[in-house]
C-alpha cells in the first residue's frame, strides 16, 4: 500500500524493497517478532502485528531512499539532521546516518507512547 517508488528513484532498489515487503507480509507473528528482536531491540510482550509491520515498512523505505529524501523525512518528523550531514562526507554514510536517526526516533516515540520514559 503506497510504496513510494518515485522517491526512491533507483528501479533496482524499488524492486528489492517491494520484494522485501512481500516477504514480510508472509511472515507469521513469531517470525516477525524474531526479526524485530534480531535487530537488537528488547523483547516486547505481544506487540501488535500492525506496529511491527509499520516499523518494517518504515525501515524498508528509509533503507531505499537517497540522502535528499531522508533529509526530507527527518525534517517532516522534526528530527535535526544537520549534525549528521556535517559529519558524514560520502553519500552512503550520510544515508546510513539519517536512516539511523529516523529508526531511533521511531522506536523512542513508540516506546514513549506505551508509557516508557525512553528518552530519559
mmCIF file of N, CA, C and O in Angstrom, residues 22-77:
data_model
loop_
_atom_site.group_PDB
_atom_site.id
_atom_site.type_symbol
_atom_site.label_atom_id
_atom_site.label_comp_id
_atom_site.label_asym_id
_atom_site.label_seq_id
_atom_site.Cartn_x
_atom_site.Cartn_y
_atom_site.Cartn_z
ATOM 1 N N UNK A 22 6.907 -7.874 0.406
ATOM 2 C CA UNK A 22 6.106 -9.071 0.146
ATOM 3 C C UNK A 22 6.507 -10.211 1.074
ATOM 4 O O UNK A 22 5.656 -10.934 1.595
ATOM 5 N N UNK A 23 7.818 -10.378 1.285
ATOM 6 C CA UNK A 23 8.291 -11.427 2.184
ATOM 7 C C UNK A 23 7.842 -11.164 3.614
ATOM 8 O O UNK A 23 7.459 -12.079 4.339
ATOM 9 N N UNK A 24 7.870 -9.898 4.037
ATOM 10 C CA UNK A 24 7.436 -9.548 5.393
ATOM 11 C C UNK A 24 5.967 -9.889 5.586
ATOM 12 O O UNK A 24 5.572 -10.410 6.613
ATOM 13 N N UNK A 25 5.153 -9.624 4.586
ATOM 14 C CA UNK A 25 3.714 -9.880 4.693
ATOM 15 C C UNK A 25 3.424 -11.370 4.903
ATOM 16 O O UNK A 25 2.398 -11.724 5.476
ATOM 17 N N UNK A 26 4.332 -12.225 4.456
ATOM 18 C CA UNK A 26 4.140 -13.669 4.583
ATOM 19 C C UNK A 26 4.654 -14.236 5.909
ATOM 20 O O UNK A 26 4.406 -15.387 6.225
ATOM 21 N N UNK A 27 5.381 -13.419 6.677
ATOM 22 C CA UNK A 27 5.903 -13.897 7.961
ATOM 23 C C UNK A 27 4.767 -14.101 8.961
ATOM 24 O O UNK A 27 3.842 -13.299 9.019
ATOM 25 N N UNK A 28 4.871 -15.155 9.743
ATOM 26 C CA UNK A 28 3.901 -15.305 10.824
ATOM 27 C C UNK A 28 4.310 -14.377 11.960
ATOM 28 O O UNK A 28 5.397 -13.783 11.943
ATOM 29 N N UNK A 29 3.458 -14.239 12.953
ATOM 30 C CA UNK A 29 3.715 -13.302 14.048
ATOM 31 C C UNK A 29 5.027 -13.599 14.771
ATOM 32 O O UNK A 29 5.785 -12.679 15.115
ATOM 33 N N UNK A 30 5.302 -14.861 14.997
ATOM 34 C CA UNK A 30 6.523 -15.248 15.712
ATOM 35 C C UNK A 30 7.773 -14.856 14.921
ATOM 36 O O UNK A 30 8.735 -14.326 15.480
ATOM 37 N N UNK A 31 7.757 -15.097 13.613
ATOM 38 C CA UNK A 31 8.913 -14.749 12.775
ATOM 39 C C UNK A 31 9.096 -13.234 12.692
ATOM 40 O O UNK A 31 10.221 -12.743 12.696
ATOM 41 N N UNK A 32 8.005 -12.496 12.647
ATOM 42 C CA UNK A 32 8.092 -11.036 12.601
ATOM 43 C C UNK A 32 8.664 -10.495 13.909
ATOM 44 O O UNK A 32 9.519 -9.610 13.896
ATOM 45 N N UNK A 33 8.237 -11.054 15.022
ATOM 46 C CA UNK A 33 8.778 -10.650 16.323
ATOM 47 C C UNK A 33 10.263 -11.015 16.429
ATOM 48 O O UNK A 33 11.069 -10.236 16.935
ATOM 49 N N UNK A 34 10.635 -12.175 15.922
ATOM 50 C CA UNK A 34 12.044 -12.593 15.934
ATOM 51 C C UNK A 34 12.882 -11.619 15.090
ATOM 52 O O UNK A 34 13.982 -11.231 15.477
ATOM 53 N N UNK A 35 12.352 -11.202 13.927
ATOM 54 C CA UNK A 35 13.051 -10.201 13.097
ATOM 55 C C UNK A 35 13.312 -8.941 13.915
ATOM 56 O O UNK A 35 14.420 -8.413 13.917
ATOM 57 N N UNK A 36 12.295 -8.484 14.622
ATOM 58 C CA UNK A 36 12.406 -7.272 15.438
ATOM 59 C C UNK A 36 13.487 -7.441 16.514
ATOM 60 O O UNK A 36 14.355 -6.583 16.675
ATOM 61 N N UNK A 37 13.446 -8.544 17.213
ATOM 62 C CA UNK A 37 14.414 -8.792 18.282
ATOM 63 C C UNK A 37 15.816 -9.007 17.725
ATOM 64 O O UNK A 37 16.801 -8.624 18.354
ATOM 65 N N UNK A 38 15.921 -9.589 16.538
ATOM 66 C CA UNK A 38 17.230 -9.780 15.904
ATOM 67 C C UNK A 38 17.887 -8.456 15.536
ATOM 68 O O UNK A 38 19.110 -8.389 15.354
ATOM 69 N N UNK A 39 17.110 -7.399 15.432
ATOM 70 C CA UNK A 39 17.672 -6.069 15.194
ATOM 71 C C UNK A 39 18.346 -5.517 16.450
ATOM 72 O O UNK A 39 19.015 -4.489 16.397
ATOM 73 N N UNK A 40 18.113 -6.201 17.569
ATOM 74 C CA UNK A 40 18.733 -5.779 18.822
ATOM 75 C C UNK A 40 17.779 -5.061 19.758
ATOM 76 O O UNK A 40 18.196 -4.556 20.800
ATOM 77 N N UNK A 41 16.507 -5.033 19.418
ATOM 78 C CA UNK A 41 15.538 -4.375 20.288
ATOM 79 C C UNK A 41 15.087 -5.333 21.378
ATOM 80 O O UNK A 41 15.058 -6.541 21.181
ATOM 81 N N UNK A 42 14.741 -4.784 22.535
ATOM 82 C CA UNK A 42 14.335 -5.659 23.647
ATOM 83 C C UNK A 42 13.019 -6.369 23.337
ATOM 84 O O UNK A 42 12.167 -5.828 22.616
ATOM 85 N N UNK A 43 12.886 -7.567 23.860
ATOM 86 C CA UNK A 43 11.629 -8.297 23.653
ATOM 87 C C UNK A 43 10.453 -7.497 24.212
ATOM 88 O O UNK A 43 10.569 -6.845 25.241
ATOM 89 N N UNK A 44 9.360 -7.535 23.490
ATOM 90 C CA UNK A 44 8.142 -6.868 23.952
ATOM 91 C C UNK A 44 7.051 -7.917 24.102
ATOM 92 O O UNK A 44 6.996 -8.874 23.356
ATOM 93 N N UNK A 45 6.197 -7.682 25.055
ATOM 94 C CA UNK A 45 5.091 -8.599 25.322
ATOM 95 C C UNK A 45 3.987 -8.382 24.296
ATOM 96 O O UNK A 45 3.299 -7.373 24.334
ATOM 97 N N UNK A 46 3.854 -9.309 23.385
ATOM 98 C CA UNK A 46 2.789 -9.283 22.374
ATOM 99 C C UNK A 46 2.597 -7.927 21.705
ATOM 100 O O UNK A 46 1.508 -7.336 21.774
ATOM 101 N N UNK A 47 3.616 -7.418 20.999
ATOM 102 C CA UNK A 47 3.408 -6.146 20.292
ATOM 103 C C UNK A 47 2.402 -6.361 19.161
ATOM 104 O O UNK A 47 2.358 -7.443 18.569
ATOM 105 N N UNK A 48 1.588 -5.364 18.874
ATOM 106 C CA UNK A 48 0.617 -5.518 17.792
ATOM 107 C C UNK A 48 1.328 -5.764 16.457
ATOM 108 O O UNK A 48 2.330 -5.116 16.144
ATOM 109 N N UNK A 49 0.832 -6.704 15.703
ATOM 110 C CA UNK A 49 1.425 -7.019 14.399
ATOM 111 C C UNK A 49 1.480 -5.769 13.519
ATOM 112 O O UNK A 49 2.473 -5.532 12.834
ATOM 113 N N UNK A 50 0.437 -4.976 13.559
ATOM 114 C CA UNK A 50 0.401 -3.769 12.727
ATOM 115 C C UNK A 50 1.562 -2.834 13.052
ATOM 116 O O UNK A 50 2.119 -2.194 12.155
ATOM 117 N N UNK A 51 1.938 -2.768 14.320
ATOM 118 C CA UNK A 51 3.064 -1.916 14.712
ATOM 119 C C UNK A 51 4.373 -2.443 14.127
ATOM 120 O O UNK A 51 5.178 -1.674 13.601
ATOM 121 N N UNK A 52 4.584 -3.754 14.210
ATOM 122 C CA UNK A 52 5.802 -4.338 13.661
ATOM 123 C C UNK A 52 5.832 -4.215 12.138
ATOM 124 O O UNK A 52 6.882 -3.942 11.551
ATOM 125 N N UNK A 53 4.690 -4.405 11.502
ATOM 126 C CA UNK A 53 4.630 -4.254 10.046
ATOM 127 C C UNK A 53 4.934 -2.818 9.628
ATOM 128 O O UNK A 53 5.650 -2.587 8.649
ATOM 129 N N UNK A 54 4.402 -1.867 10.372
ATOM 130 C CA UNK A 54 4.658 -0.459 10.058
ATOM 131 C C UNK A 54 6.139 -0.131 10.248
ATOM 132 O O UNK A 54 6.733 0.602 9.446
ATOM 133 N N UNK A 55 6.750 -0.681 11.292
ATOM 134 C CA UNK A 55 8.172 -0.455 11.535
ATOM 135 C C UNK A 55 9.005 -1.080 10.418
ATOM 136 O O UNK A 55 9.933 -0.465 9.897
ATOM 137 N N UNK A 56 8.657 -2.294 10.023
ATOM 138 C CA UNK A 56 9.350 -2.964 8.922
ATOM 139 C C UNK A 56 9.240 -2.131 7.654
ATOM 140 O O UNK A 56 10.233 -1.912 6.949
ATOM 141 N N UNK A 57 8.037 -1.654 7.359
ATOM 142 C CA UNK A 57 7.822 -0.852 6.153
ATOM 143 C C UNK A 57 8.619 0.450 6.198
ATOM 144 O O UNK A 57 9.201 0.872 5.188
ATOM 145 N N UNK A 58 8.677 1.064 7.374
ATOM 146 C CA UNK A 58 9.442 2.303 7.513
ATOM 147 C C UNK A 58 10.927 2.043 7.269
ATOM 148 O O UNK A 58 11.584 2.793 6.537
ATOM 149 N N UNK A 59 11.453 0.975 7.850
ATOM 150 C CA UNK A 59 12.863 0.645 7.642
ATOM 151 C C UNK A 59 13.121 0.339 6.171
ATOM 152 O O UNK A 59 14.129 0.782 5.602
ATOM 153 N N UNK A 60 12.220 -0.410 5.549
ATOM 154 C CA UNK A 60 12.394 -0.728 4.129
ATOM 155 C C UNK A 60 12.428 0.545 3.294
ATOM 156 O O UNK A 60 13.270 0.698 2.403
ATOM 157 N N UNK A 61 11.523 1.467 3.579
ATOM 158 C CA UNK A 61 11.506 2.725 2.837
ATOM 159 C C UNK A 61 12.775 3.521 3.103
ATOM 160 O O UNK A 61 13.466 3.948 2.180
ATOM 161 N N UNK A 62 13.109 3.735 4.375
ATOM 162 C CA UNK A 62 14.276 4.545 4.713
ATOM 163 C C UNK A 62 15.564 3.938 4.165
ATOM 164 O O UNK A 62 16.479 4.659 3.794
ATOM 165 N N UNK A 63 15.635 2.621 4.102
ATOM 166 C CA UNK A 63 16.833 1.959 3.576
ATOM 167 C C UNK A 63 16.990 2.157 2.080
ATOM 168 O O UNK A 63 18.081 1.981 1.545
ATOM 169 N N UNK A 64 15.920 2.508 1.419
ATOM 170 C CA UNK A 64 15.978 2.635 -0.032
ATOM 171 C C UNK A 64 16.030 4.083 -0.521
ATOM 172 O O UNK A 64 16.290 4.331 -1.682
ATOM 173 N N UNK A 65 15.782 5.034 0.378
ATOM 174 C CA UNK A 65 15.742 6.437 -0.042
ATOM 175 C C UNK A 65 17.136 7.046 -0.172
ATOM 176 O O UNK A 65 18.021 6.749 0.626
ATOM 177 N N UNK A 66 17.305 7.939 -1.147
ATOM 178 C CA UNK A 66 18.560 8.691 -1.233
ATOM 179 C C UNK A 66 18.625 9.737 -0.118
ATOM 180 O O UNK A 66 17.607 10.072 0.507
ATOM 181 N N UNK A 67 19.805 10.263 0.130
ATOM 182 C CA UNK A 67 20.034 11.202 1.236
ATOM 183 C C UNK A 67 19.082 12.399 1.195
ATOM 184 O O UNK A 67 18.573 12.820 2.244
ATOM 185 N N UNK A 68 18.846 12.951 0.038
ATOM 186 C CA UNK A 68 17.965 14.126 -0.065
ATOM 187 C C UNK A 68 16.564 13.812 0.464
ATOM 188 O O UNK A 68 15.960 14.602 1.189
ATOM 189 N N UNK A 69 16.051 12.647 0.137
ATOM 190 C CA UNK A 69 14.728 12.248 0.620
ATOM 191 C C UNK A 69 14.757 11.930 2.114
ATOM 192 O O UNK A 69 13.796 12.197 2.823
ATOM 193 N N UNK A 70 15.846 11.357 2.591
ATOM 194 C CA UNK A 70 15.970 11.085 4.023
ATOM 195 C C UNK A 70 15.992 12.385 4.820
ATOM 196 O O UNK A 70 15.407 12.468 5.902
ATOM 197 N N UNK A 71 16.635 13.388 4.277
ATOM 198 C CA UNK A 71 16.622 14.704 4.937
ATOM 199 C C UNK A 71 15.196 15.238 5.032
ATOM 200 O O UNK A 71 14.801 15.800 6.047
ATOM 201 N N UNK A 72 14.437 15.058 3.972
ATOM 202 C CA UNK A 72 13.031 15.493 3.990
ATOM 203 C C UNK A 72 12.238 14.733 5.045
ATOM 204 O O UNK A 72 11.394 15.309 5.732
ATOM 205 N N UNK A 73 12.500 13.437 5.148
ATOM 206 C CA UNK A 73 11.835 12.619 6.172
ATOM 207 C C UNK A 73 12.179 13.140 7.567
ATOM 208 O O UNK A 73 11.301 13.255 8.424
ATOM 209 N N UNK A 74 13.452 13.411 7.790
ATOM 210 C CA UNK A 74 13.883 13.935 9.091
ATOM 211 C C UNK A 74 13.204 15.273 9.376
ATOM 212 O O UNK A 74 12.688 15.492 10.477
ATOM 213 N N UNK A 75 13.205 16.139 8.387
ATOM 214 C CA UNK A 75 12.583 17.458 8.554
ATOM 215 C C UNK A 75 11.096 17.325 8.878
ATOM 216 O O UNK A 75 10.598 17.980 9.789
ATOM 217 N N UNK A 76 10.403 16.454 8.159
ATOM 218 C CA UNK A 76 8.968 16.258 8.387
ATOM 219 C C UNK A 76 8.689 15.715 9.784
ATOM 220 O O UNK A 76 7.650 16.007 10.376
ATOM 221 N N UNK A 77 9.638 14.933 10.314
ATOM 222 C CA UNK A 77 9.471 14.351 11.648
ATOM 223 C C UNK A 77 10.037 15.250 12.745
ATOM 224 O O UNK A 77 9.995 14.892 13.921
#
